[in-house]
Every structure is written in structure tokens, then in C-alpha cells.
XYZ file of C-alpha atoms in Angstrom:
679
model
C 33.464 148.551 6.822
C 36.431 149.562 9.534
C 39.444 147.002 10.206
C 39.357 145.136 13.578
C 42.263 143.090 14.928
C 41.316 139.376 15.274
C 39.906 139.040 18.481
C 41.281 136.566 21.397
C 38.465 133.851 21.861
C 38.028 131.593 24.515
C 35.966 128.496 25.098
C 35.296 126.953 28.396
C 33.264 124.110 29.956
C 32.565 125.717 33.007
C 30.013 126.222 36.173
C 28.780 129.085 37.875
C 30.897 128.633 40.708
C 33.813 129.985 38.806
C 32.940 133.593 37.995
C 36.072 134.925 39.939
C 38.176 132.646 37.548
C 35.952 134.055 34.362
C 36.751 137.757 35.920
C 40.160 136.764 35.645
C 39.930 135.387 32.435
C 38.141 138.603 30.933
C 41.090 140.505 31.261
C 42.740 138.580 28.341
C 39.967 137.303 25.897
C 37.749 139.761 23.898
C 34.826 136.615 23.092
C 34.382 134.001 25.884
C 32.167 131.352 25.075
C 30.903 129.300 28.379
C 29.136 125.947 28.266
C 27.618 124.078 30.995
C 26.681 127.066 32.997
C 24.200 125.378 34.577
C 22.428 128.927 35.648
C 18.537 129.193 35.856
C 16.511 132.322 34.965
C 16.387 134.503 37.546
C 20.146 134.149 38.255
C 21.362 137.726 37.698
C 25.289 136.713 36.104
C 27.264 139.987 34.596
C 30.851 140.701 33.827
C 32.178 144.494 33.844
C 32.715 145.552 30.334
C 31.078 142.243 28.637
C 27.683 141.895 26.885
C 26.086 139.024 27.578
C 23.776 136.532 25.526
C 22.354 133.624 27.473
C 20.816 130.262 27.198
C 19.573 129.427 30.417
C 19.382 125.749 32.419
C 15.822 124.146 32.893
C 14.716 120.893 33.645
C 14.818 119.606 30.085
C 18.092 118.926 29.969
C 19.603 122.048 28.735
C 22.905 122.876 30.452
C 23.160 126.239 29.748
C 25.366 128.348 27.866
C 26.523 131.891 28.075
C 28.527 134.345 25.161
C 30.351 137.291 26.820
C 31.447 139.923 24.004
C 33.821 143.025 24.903
C 32.643 146.024 24.529
C 32.684 147.979 22.385
C 32.969 145.090 19.558
C 29.846 145.252 17.639
C 27.753 141.861 16.941
C 24.810 140.698 16.095
C 22.748 137.065 16.906
C 22.572 134.329 14.917
C 19.332 132.314 14.720
C 20.503 128.704 14.844
C 17.224 127.168 15.638
C 16.708 125.664 12.563
C 20.030 123.744 12.141
C 20.105 121.873 15.993
C 18.001 119.504 17.563
C 17.683 118.696 21.395
C 21.393 116.806 21.394
C 22.715 120.162 20.801
C 23.077 123.960 22.613
C 24.547 126.349 20.323
C 25.046 129.987 20.442
C 26.251 132.118 17.637
C 27.555 135.830 16.866
C 28.490 137.693 13.855
C 31.190 140.344 13.984
C 32.825 142.884 11.812
C 36.009 141.475 10.771
C 38.715 142.751 7.758
C 35.972 144.330 6.062
C 33.574 141.346 5.964
C 32.223 139.464 8.999
C 33.526 136.717 11.261
C 31.104 134.281 12.311
C 31.430 132.638 15.528
C 29.176 129.859 16.953
C 29.982 127.862 20.035
C 28.399 124.709 20.788
C 27.648 121.677 23.370
C 26.513 118.371 22.390
C 25.081 116.401 25.188
C 26.618 112.758 25.182
C 23.752 111.136 26.819
C 21.254 112.106 23.737
C 21.560 110.736 20.718
C 22.596 112.764 17.602
C 21.001 113.213 14.023
C 23.378 113.350 10.988
C 21.329 116.767 9.961
C 22.345 118.986 12.718
C 25.979 118.112 12.250
C 25.589 118.539 8.708
C 24.022 121.633 8.892
C 26.513 123.121 11.603
C 29.538 122.064 9.243
C 27.526 123.474 5.889
C 27.416 126.766 7.429
C 30.897 126.998 8.520
C 31.806 126.078 5.046
C 29.620 127.966 3.339
C 30.735 131.399 5.021
C 34.439 132.325 4.309
C 35.482 133.796 8.049
C 33.631 131.227 10.438
C 34.948 129.305 12.803
C 32.803 126.169 14.734
C 34.160 125.404 18.744
C 32.874 124.042 21.369
C 32.402 120.435 23.077
C 31.202 118.145 20.705
C 31.882 114.434 23.134
C 33.415 113.054 19.417
C 35.846 110.346 19.643
C 38.096 110.049 16.412
C 42.055 109.487 15.664
C 41.812 112.751 13.549
C 41.726 114.744 16.649
C 44.122 112.740 18.538
C 41.590 110.154 19.805
C 42.165 106.722 20.846
C 39.110 105.232 19.643
C 35.931 106.710 17.667
C 32.279 106.586 17.783
C 29.133 107.271 16.010
C 29.426 111.095 16.137
C 33.212 111.417 15.698
C 32.766 109.625 12.367
C 29.855 111.359 11.185
C 31.664 114.719 11.993
C 34.532 113.392 10.057
C 32.870 112.491 7.054
C 31.092 116.171 6.829
C 34.686 118.137 7.573
C 36.116 116.070 4.619
C 33.096 116.697 2.345
C 33.300 120.635 3.103
C 36.980 120.914 3.220
C 37.200 122.376 6.564
C 40.350 122.562 9.183
C 40.698 121.039 12.300
C 42.391 123.788 14.334
C 43.355 121.892 17.533
C 47.234 121.126 17.848
C 48.479 117.685 18.265
C 49.126 115.851 21.020
C 46.954 118.485 22.916
C 43.949 116.310 24.716
C 40.985 118.255 26.240
C 40.152 115.214 28.327
C 41.811 114.057 31.183
C 40.370 111.096 33.559
C 42.676 110.016 36.334
C 40.516 106.644 37.259
C 41.438 105.021 35.087
C 44.037 107.365 33.737
C 43.231 108.094 29.696
C 43.174 110.918 27.862
C 41.037 111.828 24.664
C 40.251 115.156 22.723
C 36.502 116.383 22.544
C 36.842 119.699 22.305
C 37.401 120.932 18.790
C 37.835 124.299 16.575
C 36.390 123.666 12.889
C 37.321 126.988 10.654
C 36.676 127.510 7.183
C 39.601 127.200 4.955
C 39.718 130.906 4.391
C 40.381 131.964 7.837
C 42.419 128.601 9.011
C 46.020 129.880 7.791
C 45.243 133.248 9.965
C 44.542 131.322 13.161
C 46.408 129.559 15.808
C 44.651 127.110 18.520
C 46.146 126.376 22.090
C 44.885 124.283 24.695
C 45.249 125.599 27.929
C 44.691 123.158 31.032
C 41.995 124.396 33.789
C 43.748 124.546 36.897
C 40.153 125.122 38.454
C 38.582 121.763 37.288
C 38.166 118.763 39.631
C 40.669 116.232 40.027
C 38.527 113.446 37.955
C 38.169 115.879 34.911
C 39.846 118.416 33.507
C 37.920 120.704 31.012
C 40.268 122.660 28.860
C 40.817 126.405 27.433
C 40.592 126.870 23.654
C 41.867 130.230 22.792
C 42.060 131.087 19.036
C 44.436 134.011 18.143
C 45.919 135.716 14.983
C 48.872 134.144 14.032
C 50.797 137.485 12.270
C 50.882 139.265 15.238
C 54.488 138.981 16.119
C 56.103 141.616 18.329
C 59.322 143.033 19.553
C 59.585 144.496 22.723
C 61.874 147.523 22.799
C 62.931 149.872 26.022
C 62.828 153.255 25.253
C 66.820 153.142 24.958
C 66.709 150.790 22.659
C 64.311 152.321 20.325
C 65.907 155.457 20.210
C 69.704 153.970 19.588
C 68.583 150.991 17.271
C 65.263 151.810 15.319
C 64.965 155.824 15.557
C 66.326 157.553 12.459
C 70.107 158.943 13.277
C 69.934 162.360 14.070
C 72.165 164.359 11.170
C 73.934 167.930 11.859
C 76.548 170.048 11.121
C 79.676 170.654 13.216
C 82.346 173.064 12.365
C 81.200 173.169 8.670
C 81.485 169.159 8.712
C 78.795 167.091 8.305
C 78.669 164.407 11.395
C 76.343 161.580 11.828
C 76.176 159.093 14.825
C 78.840 156.288 13.925
C 77.077 154.895 11.239
C 78.977 151.837 11.094
C 78.573 150.945 14.812
C 74.896 151.863 15.241
C 72.717 148.409 16.407
C 70.664 149.074 13.274
C 73.230 148.678 11.069
C 74.806 145.858 12.954
C 71.405 144.210 12.728
C 71.772 144.721 8.843
C 75.136 143.250 8.037
C 74.421 140.286 10.308
C 71.156 139.518 8.486
C 72.546 139.936 5.066
C 75.429 137.740 6.197
C 72.906 134.671 7.721
C 70.752 135.015 5.203
C 71.437 131.934 3.428
C 71.269 130.202 6.589
C 68.129 131.793 7.716
C 66.413 130.407 4.301
C 67.694 126.918 4.739
C 66.189 126.941 8.549
C 62.878 128.164 7.115
C 62.943 125.861 4.231
C 63.602 122.927 6.465
C 60.373 123.476 7.990
C 57.545 121.190 5.544
C 55.377 123.909 3.476
C 52.432 122.381 4.761
C 53.153 124.165 7.857
C 53.247 127.690 6.969
C 52.630 128.852 10.617
C 55.410 127.426 12.158
C 57.831 128.408 9.280
C 56.703 132.391 9.944
C 57.160 132.115 13.289
C 60.885 130.228 13.074
C 61.665 133.239 10.373
C 60.582 136.271 13.231
C 62.155 134.381 15.975
C 65.643 134.796 13.766
C 65.091 138.066 13.347
C 64.542 138.677 16.965
C 67.553 136.950 18.202
C 69.516 139.082 15.588
C 68.373 142.023 16.943
C 68.562 141.254 20.542
C 71.850 139.960 19.946
C 73.209 143.912 19.133
C 70.686 145.873 20.888
C 71.746 147.712 24.199
C 70.859 145.823 27.529
C 67.887 147.575 29.073
C 69.039 149.672 32.247
C 69.021 147.964 35.590
C 65.824 149.349 37.649
C 66.878 151.409 40.716
C 63.822 151.389 42.457
C 63.052 151.396 46.070
C 61.798 148.264 45.878
C 64.723 146.459 43.839
C 67.011 147.439 46.386
C 65.202 146.900 49.511
C 65.031 143.104 51.067
C 61.958 141.406 50.056
C 59.291 141.387 53.309
C 57.481 138.382 54.358
C 55.382 140.281 56.552
C 51.901 138.911 56.898
C 49.404 137.721 59.166
C 50.677 135.113 61.815
C 50.124 131.235 60.843
C 47.443 129.326 62.479
C 48.000 127.948 65.776
C 48.022 124.548 63.988
C 50.376 125.303 61.205
C 53.965 123.372 61.159
C 56.715 123.022 58.681
C 55.059 120.498 56.910
C 52.343 123.079 56.410
C 55.084 125.428 55.147
C 57.170 122.851 52.825
C 53.628 121.703 51.234
C 52.965 125.355 49.959
C 56.486 125.375 48.910
C 56.333 122.106 46.704
C 53.046 123.756 45.250
C 54.281 127.057 43.950
C 57.056 125.174 42.552
C 55.084 122.814 40.852
C 52.894 125.718 39.432
C 55.747 127.877 38.445
C 57.458 124.356 36.544
C 54.026 123.638 34.849
C 53.826 127.686 33.851
C 57.001 127.567 32.467
C 56.753 124.418 30.499
C 52.595 123.610 30.220
C 53.058 120.010 28.972
C 50.835 117.429 30.068
C 53.138 115.746 32.312
C 53.905 118.632 34.179
C 50.005 119.184 34.478
C 49.457 115.590 35.667
C 52.816 116.141 38.289
C 50.885 119.552 39.225
C 47.711 118.052 40.073
C 49.336 115.309 42.225
C 51.265 118.077 44.220
C 48.185 119.881 44.921
C 46.199 116.740 45.747
C 48.907 115.982 48.571
C 49.164 119.030 50.108
C 45.564 119.346 50.761
C 45.720 116.195 52.182
C 49.006 117.551 54.633
C 46.970 120.283 55.137
C 43.880 118.879 56.191
C 45.872 115.963 58.460
C 47.325 118.783 60.025
C 44.187 120.855 60.701
C 42.430 118.112 62.363
C 45.140 116.812 64.391
C 45.784 120.368 65.471
C 42.055 120.894 66.941
C 43.238 118.195 69.502
C 44.878 120.885 71.629
C 41.205 122.407 72.463
C 38.865 119.419 71.798
C 36.376 121.131 74.609
C 36.265 124.381 72.584
C 34.639 122.427 69.855
C 32.517 120.041 72.003
C 31.593 123.409 73.598
C 30.554 124.432 70.025
C 28.761 121.396 69.097
C 26.421 120.728 71.851
C 25.328 124.346 71.708
C 24.789 124.656 67.976
C 24.238 120.963 66.896
C 23.199 118.961 69.825
C 20.503 121.965 71.042
C 18.903 121.182 67.586
C 19.073 117.129 67.506
C 17.501 117.158 71.105
C 14.450 119.499 70.164
C 11.703 117.435 71.071
C 13.355 114.357 71.275
C 11.128 112.946 74.331
C 8.453 112.550 71.306
C 9.995 111.457 68.638
C 13.602 110.196 69.879
C 12.219 107.040 71.479
C 11.303 106.076 67.693
C 13.974 103.737 65.990
C 13.836 104.609 62.389
C 16.337 105.422 59.731
C 15.941 109.090 61.048
C 17.515 108.266 64.629
C 20.258 106.406 62.673
C 20.998 109.222 60.570
C 21.008 111.501 63.732
C 23.528 109.142 65.149
C 25.758 109.014 62.186
C 25.563 112.857 62.849
C 26.296 112.982 66.233
C 29.462 110.482 65.768
C 31.010 112.053 62.688
C 30.780 115.437 64.845
C 32.769 113.874 67.929
C 35.067 112.682 65.728
C 35.847 115.921 64.215
C 35.511 117.132 67.746
C 38.676 114.872 69.143
C 40.358 114.469 66.415
C 39.541 110.394 66.122
C 40.130 108.256 63.114
C 37.435 106.473 61.375
C 39.008 102.997 62.561
C 38.622 104.300 66.649
C 35.503 102.590 68.122
C 32.643 104.412 69.257
C 32.183 103.631 72.617
C 35.969 104.998 73.104
C 35.054 108.375 71.441
C 31.908 108.659 73.239
C 33.517 107.729 76.920
C 36.257 110.442 75.961
C 33.639 112.626 74.877
C 31.253 112.051 77.941
C 28.250 111.805 75.356
C 25.658 109.201 75.723
C 24.547 107.681 72.781
C 21.188 109.611 70.896
C 18.859 106.513 71.803
C 19.925 106.584 75.261
C 19.618 110.288 76.039
C 16.559 110.885 74.262
C 15.388 107.994 76.625
C 16.481 109.967 79.461
C 14.620 113.084 78.476
C 11.719 111.638 78.276
C 12.148 109.693 81.416
C 12.751 112.992 83.256
C 10.016 114.500 81.403
C 7.288 111.858 82.516
C 8.832 112.210 86.243
C 8.180 116.000 85.986
C 5.024 115.914 84.819
C 3.788 112.956 87.159
C 5.055 115.304 90.279
C 2.085 117.494 89.617
C -1.075 116.435 90.540
C -4.230 116.256 87.950
C -1.850 117.141 84.819
C -3.383 116.949 81.493
C -0.520 115.155 79.480
C -0.301 112.587 82.177
C -3.928 112.112 82.019
C -4.308 111.698 78.352
C -1.175 109.252 78.361
C -3.459 106.716 81.231
C -6.404 107.116 78.740
C -4.039 106.145 75.702
C -2.311 103.256 77.627
C -5.737 101.974 79.092
C -7.383 102.172 75.238
C -4.118 100.015 73.563
C -4.402 97.500 76.741
C -8.073 97.292 76.274
C -7.982 96.400 72.314
C -4.723 94.437 72.891
C -3.033 96.576 70.548
C -0.128 97.208 72.207
C 2.442 96.668 69.357
C 0.933 100.003 67.479
C 2.149 102.119 70.546
C 5.461 100.328 70.178
C 5.836 100.959 66.668
C 4.284 104.489 66.321
C 4.740 106.115 70.009
C 7.588 103.781 72.149
C 7.331 106.900 74.588
C 3.819 106.033 75.800
C 4.960 102.551 76.791
C 8.239 104.258 78.998
C 5.507 106.078 80.476
C 3.816 103.131 81.219
C 6.669 101.275 82.755
C 7.642 104.558 84.886
C 4.570 104.119 87.041
C 6.171 102.065 89.394
C 7.348 104.960 91.131
C 3.934 106.568 91.118
C 3.715 106.206 94.587
C 6.999 107.609 95.736
C 6.740 110.767 93.593
C 6.155 114.017 95.415
C 3.424 115.470 94.024
C 2.369 119.410 94.257
C 1.047 122.126 92.167
C 3.994 124.189 92.970
C 7.676 123.440 92.774
C 9.322 122.673 96.281
C 11.353 126.060 96.130
C 8.255 127.658 96.268
C 5.927 125.414 98.900
C 5.258 128.159 101.275
C 1.832 128.785 103.102
C -0.860 131.561 101.741
C 0.343 133.865 105.132
C 4.043 133.491 103.981
C 2.986 134.667 100.615
C 1.225 137.880 102.037
C 3.367 138.104 104.989
C 4.353 141.673 105.880
C 6.944 143.372 108.104
C 8.415 146.701 108.853
C 11.951 148.301 109.283
C 13.361 151.343 111.476
C 15.443 153.701 109.849
C 18.146 155.905 112.183
C 16.604 159.902 112.697
C 18.305 161.961 110.673
C 18.091 165.810 111.932
C 18.056 168.603 110.078
C 20.739 170.580 107.626
C 20.832 173.423 110.368
C 21.747 171.250 113.049
C 24.298 169.170 111.150
C 26.147 172.498 110.343
C 26.263 173.769 114.071
C 26.836 170.038 115.319
C 30.990 169.036 115.152
C 31.856 165.518 114.249
C 32.154 163.793 117.933
C 28.786 165.001 118.733
C 27.518 163.828 115.686
C 29.121 160.290 116.313
C 27.666 160.294 119.965
C 24.395 161.238 118.348
C 24.562 158.488 115.990
C 25.384 156.286 118.842
C 22.679 156.975 120.792
C 20.301 156.521 118.502
C 21.805 152.944 117.457
C 21.816 151.732 120.915
C 18.517 152.392 121.905
C 17.290 150.615 118.785
C 19.206 147.396 119.221
C 19.527 147.418 122.943
C 17.934 143.730 123.799
C 18.314 142.246 120.547
C 21.182 140.425 118.811
C 22.356 142.113 116.012
C 23.162 140.684 112.173
C 25.118 143.078 110.049
C 24.785 142.142 106.154
C 26.136 143.272 102.755
C 26.359 141.964 99.058
C 28.754 143.738 96.694
C 29.881 143.257 93.204
C 34.046 144.071 92.450
C 36.207 143.875 89.768
C 33.769 145.194 86.848
C 31.100 142.685 87.918
C 33.244 139.413 87.662
C 33.208 138.543 91.733
C 29.933 138.644 93.359
C 29.669 137.904 97.341
C 27.413 138.295 100.533
C 28.231 138.124 104.319
C 26.928 138.305 107.582
C 28.245 139.481 110.585
C 27.546 138.766 114.005
C 29.782 140.299 116.708
C 27.838 139.334 120.279
C 28.395 135.687 118.616
C 31.985 136.394 117.557
C 30.500 134.737 114.142
C 31.526 135.677 110.363
C 29.487 134.018 107.474
C 30.758 134.785 103.845
C 29.625 133.429 100.362
C 31.323 133.827 96.755
C 27.841 133.732 94.124
C 28.247 133.280 90.568
C 29.221 136.353 88.511
C 25.998 137.003 86.980
C 23.818 137.429 90.360
C 22.865 140.646 90.942
C 23.652 143.485 94.090
C 19.958 142.892 94.854
C 19.970 138.887 95.275
C 23.411 139.121 96.830
C 22.098 141.653 99.082
C 18.891 139.358 99.535
C 20.830 135.926 100.307
C 22.864 137.703 103.183
C 19.272 138.645 105.086
C 17.997 135.106 104.134
C 21.153 133.429 105.946
C 21.183 135.837 108.465
C 17.164 134.838 109.340
C 18.286 131.289 109.281
C 21.537 131.552 111.521
C 19.067 133.760 113.951
C 16.257 130.879 114.127
C 18.711 128.091 114.644
C 19.738 129.082 118.181
C 16.303 129.851 119.414
C 17.227 133.894 120.183
C 14.415 136.063 121.257
C 15.011 139.179 119.441
C 17.198 139.325 116.673
C 18.303 142.649 114.633
C 19.067 142.862 111.001
C 21.154 145.877 109.916
C 21.356 146.651 106.242
C 22.102 148.960 103.676
C 19.449 147.784 100.530
C 16.289 149.419 101.292
C 15.401 148.114 98.008
C 15.108 144.635 99.446
C 13.493 145.940 102.583
C 10.503 147.270 100.292
C 10.384 144.104 98.396
C 9.902 142.300 101.775
C 7.587 144.850 103.203
C 4.864 144.867 100.306
C 2.585 141.962 98.964
C 3.142 142.353 95.681
C 6.918 140.524 94.231
C 7.673 143.362 91.199
C 11.186 141.974 91.247
C 9.803 138.226 90.514
C 13.127 137.031 92.772
C 12.465 133.618 94.615
C 14.772 134.850 97.264
C 12.124 137.096 98.810
C 9.549 134.286 99.134
C 11.859 132.369 100.770
C 12.651 135.081 103.252
C 8.952 135.448 104.354
C 8.981 131.661 104.520
C 11.635 132.123 107.233
C 9.790 135.165 108.891
C 7.124 133.142 109.124
C 9.232 130.242 110.785
C 10.876 132.541 113.280
C 7.342 133.842 113.921
C 6.153 130.357 115.008
C 9.442 129.965 116.759
C 9.010 132.647 119.268
C 11.969 134.778 117.266
C 11.222 138.169 116.700
C 13.214 139.923 113.798
C 13.605 143.207 112.926
C 15.069 145.104 110.180
C 17.069 148.314 110.226
């Protein structure tokens, strides 16, 4: 069986939302145990370059666990179902290691489920029976043996099994894996238990989880090989200090590279002269800590070589000579110098923690992160005050529109749902204007010019009831009358008050019934049948043939036009109308010119008005102006043939209400004795 170097192993209590962090960690580790993943069966979870063994979460108190094995590590699955009970979740694998097999078991114990001594004994016995085996996971076990301040039943049972099986706990001292801020205390619940044969070859490290929450800190546990010390050398250092010295013959005399002055010889003499000091330093370390002795010995050798080896050549790259650039996207409009200072402090705290990953530095880093988050959030909220109406427009179009849907039916009821909607509106208005929680609600709504939702719902219901009451024999009005009469006849008006208060509001509004104008159509479309079917004709100037125009000079053409036009408008008051758009349809206007009366009418219309509507609006105002002075005959000149065709026909294909208004005005002019013609 081939030899496989000791893999880098990671155990982490995480959730599925941290997939991006898992992908980053996968670059540094070979085998990753993930507990409390909370992933379901239908979730596709993959990491590039890794095989995945899963225990999916379900409703039976199973949090889920995953094992990621880097390709091309050969592994086999361990069946642990006979060793554990419902209080444990466990996954195990077997991989080739040093002409044997390495057994790795990751476990997670539910803290709210009572555990049996059989499960703990079975797991520890399996580790003791196999020479190369490691058991790691979250046991939720407290005991002073691994740095806890208290002990529980699971911790005492686990200590008893460890002592009986002569197992080794690899957790380093003073390295808690659980951190609580409220109240503040630390404990060790993630453990690494190894068999005696492999414990001396391994080193365990506890790394804080920077991606965890502020209340609980999940920890990373890394298992590495102790005997993997490396001295990194550059190409120049290797050639001058380690590589064999070239030997040659120059002029019949054997020469070599300054044997006494080479870095290799200097290191050799230094180690010989300081061998006693190195030996005393290593022997001063207790014999029960061989890992520290080994690391100290190799560190002294590395220092001796670095002392005499040539320095690495300086980098002469373009990036090293150039001034660092801070180009990037522009800051947000609400960004302030306080935000820049907060980000700078957060980066400094992170660098301090990476340089010295102690518990105090970690707590300091988390406090700086929390403070910077508060500064950014407060500044961002205050920054939106410069444009509160923009957020208010978003609220009215997206949120309020959803709240007010069918509000005249259900909104008049006072219950928990309407109160919850009111809370949503209050929170949205505070965000729009940046108000604090202590700001009175009447001030917030007055500044936003928004009604409270119950008042707004009553307003909508009142408008709806007035609208349907204006229509004669509206079916909803008839049903509401029947409902109110039925409830009054059965003396059960309280039922309406509790389940349908909108009917009571309808009953209260019946005092306005006699003054409400009721009709079958809207007031703007209330015209006689004759005006709906009225038809008018228009005259067009006669157009000469092309052959005549070719032989007719321009002055003669103008004279022919003037003669024709004066013949049509001989005894009439002429109205010239026009409607147009300019500047890419941003400005729309209509105008009427009356030279004989020395009058001009100009109108500015909405930007979304079409040219057809602008022309129709100008013609409508020209007809209205001709009726008021009681002119006997009026001639309206327009260049919009489409509007004239719409007035001429009996079927309004454009569905434009201005055509109906024009026809009603034409009927009114005919009744007033004003003859109106079009050109």
C-alpha cells in the first residue's frame, strides 16, 4: 500500500449559508467535517474537487452532517449505526495511511437529548481498537480535563472512557471552542480524541470562526502532521548554501568555491560550536512534551541557517516600483470620514488578530466589527435624509399599493392583522425619513403626509360607496341594502360591527343619498344620443394636377391658393388650430389663433399626451370659443385629418373621450345657431 502524507483535517460547526467560506477553506484542507449543516434532501451541495458524504437534516431532530474528501484520496465509508443512538450524529471514513489505514470519525451530539453511556463507550472503544484513528466533533461535554470551568454528566462519562481506553485528547490548553458574550464565559465542547499510536504525530489547533455570530463562536479544529517542518529557500540561497560546490581545474591547480567561506560551512561550524547550547535548550523542555522539543530544535537550526544564508534578492517588478493606486468605484453618497475611519480600524484589528490569534485579540476584533457596523448603519440611515421623498415614492408604489389592495372590504375591521400592517407602515416611514424610534408617530405621519391605515381604509370605503351610489340600481348597493335591512330586522347589528363594519359605514353614508348625482354614465360622457351619432363633413382645398403645377410659376400658385381659400372663408370667422410635440416628446402643446378677433389661445399639456389628443384639444377649444360670442358662421382650419375623420365617423375607433366632447359641442353650437365648418 502506498504511503500517503498526513492530510489536513478540519471540523466545523457551520450552516449551509456559509458555502463561500467553505470553498475558501477547501483550498487549505484535504478532509472537512461539517456539522449542523441543516440541509434538506432536495438541496444540491457540491464543492469543486471534493467527494461528498451526506447525512441530510429532517424533522426528527437531525441537524445534518457532511464529509468532504479531496480527490484523489481513496476512502471507504464506515458504518457506525450500531455504535450510536439518537443523541449522536456521526460519519466516518477510512483512508490509506503509512502502509495502514487512518480511521476518521466526526460526531455531533444533541445537547437537548439524553445520551447513553453505551454510545460513548462504543465510540471510544473503536478508537482504542484501531492504532491510527481520530475521533473529533462537538460533544457538548464540559469537564476541567479539557479546559472547562464545570462538568456535566456527558463530560464525566467521556473522561471515564478516555482513561479506561488510554486515549489522548489533542486539544491545546487554554483554547476554548465556545465563546458567549451575554453573559461572557468560555468553554471547550469541540474535542479531538486520538489513539496513542497516532497522537504523537499530530498537532491540533483551534482557530476562531470569523464568520460566526456575535453570540456564539464556532471553532475550526485542524489536525496536521508535526514532522512537516520546512525551510523555504530562494534559488540563490539553494545554489550558494545547499547545492554541492562545483570543483574544477584551473591552470593545473584544483580550485573550489571558497570552502571556508561558503554559507554551508559557516552553518556547520555554528552548529558545532553551539551544540551544547542547543542541547541544553531542548533538554530544558519537559520530556512529556516531545512536540515542543522537536519544534524548538528545528527552529534553532532554521535560525542558524538564516543567519548566514544570503538575503533574497529584492523584487524589481513594475508593481514594486509603482506607487500604490487606490482607484475603485466612487464611495456611496452617504459615505463620511467616520465610515473610512471605522473600516480602517476594522482592518487593523483583523491584522492584529491574524498576527497573534489569541482570545483577547479575537474579542477585540469582534468588538471593533460590531462598532464599525453600527457606524455604517447609522450613517447610511442618516444619509437617506437628503432624499426622503425618493424612498417615500418607492414605499407608495411597492409597499402601500399591496397593503391597500381591497382595503375597502377588509380594512375597516380592527384586528391583529390591521395592527400588524400599521406597524409595517410606521417602520417604513421611519426608514424613509431617518427618524429615531422615539419620534412620535403623529409627527412621522404629518411630515410624510400619510394617513394612518384605519383612516385611509375608511376613506377608500367612503369613496367607493359614494361612487357606486351615483349609479342607479347598482347591484352592490342593492345587496348592501338587503344586508343592512336583514341585520336590523333580526336585531343583530353587532354581527355586522364585528365581521363586516363596512356595511355600517355604508348605512351611515345614506344621509348623502338625496344629494348624490346618479346616472348611468360618468359626467364627462353624459351627452345626448344625437351627439354620440352626430356626423360632420369637412372641405379640402382643390389640388391642381402635376402638369399644371410644373408650368405654373410660384406667384401664380400662391394666388390660386389665396383665391380658393378666400372663397371658402368668405363670410366666416376663421380659427386656426395646431397641436405638436417638441424636444423628444418632453413638451406637448396646443394653440388656437383667431386673426379676425385678434385672439390667441395656448395650452401646455402633459408630456404623455399624443399629437392626436393635442390636435383634438385645440379643435375642442376653438368650438367652445366660437359658441360663446354667438358667431353665425365659423371656419376651423386644421392640419389633422385623422381627428376630422374621427369626428366625421359614427364609430370611435380611437376610444378618445375628446371626440365625444367635440361632438357634444357641435350639437350645442347647432342648437345655439352657430354653423361650424372644417377645412
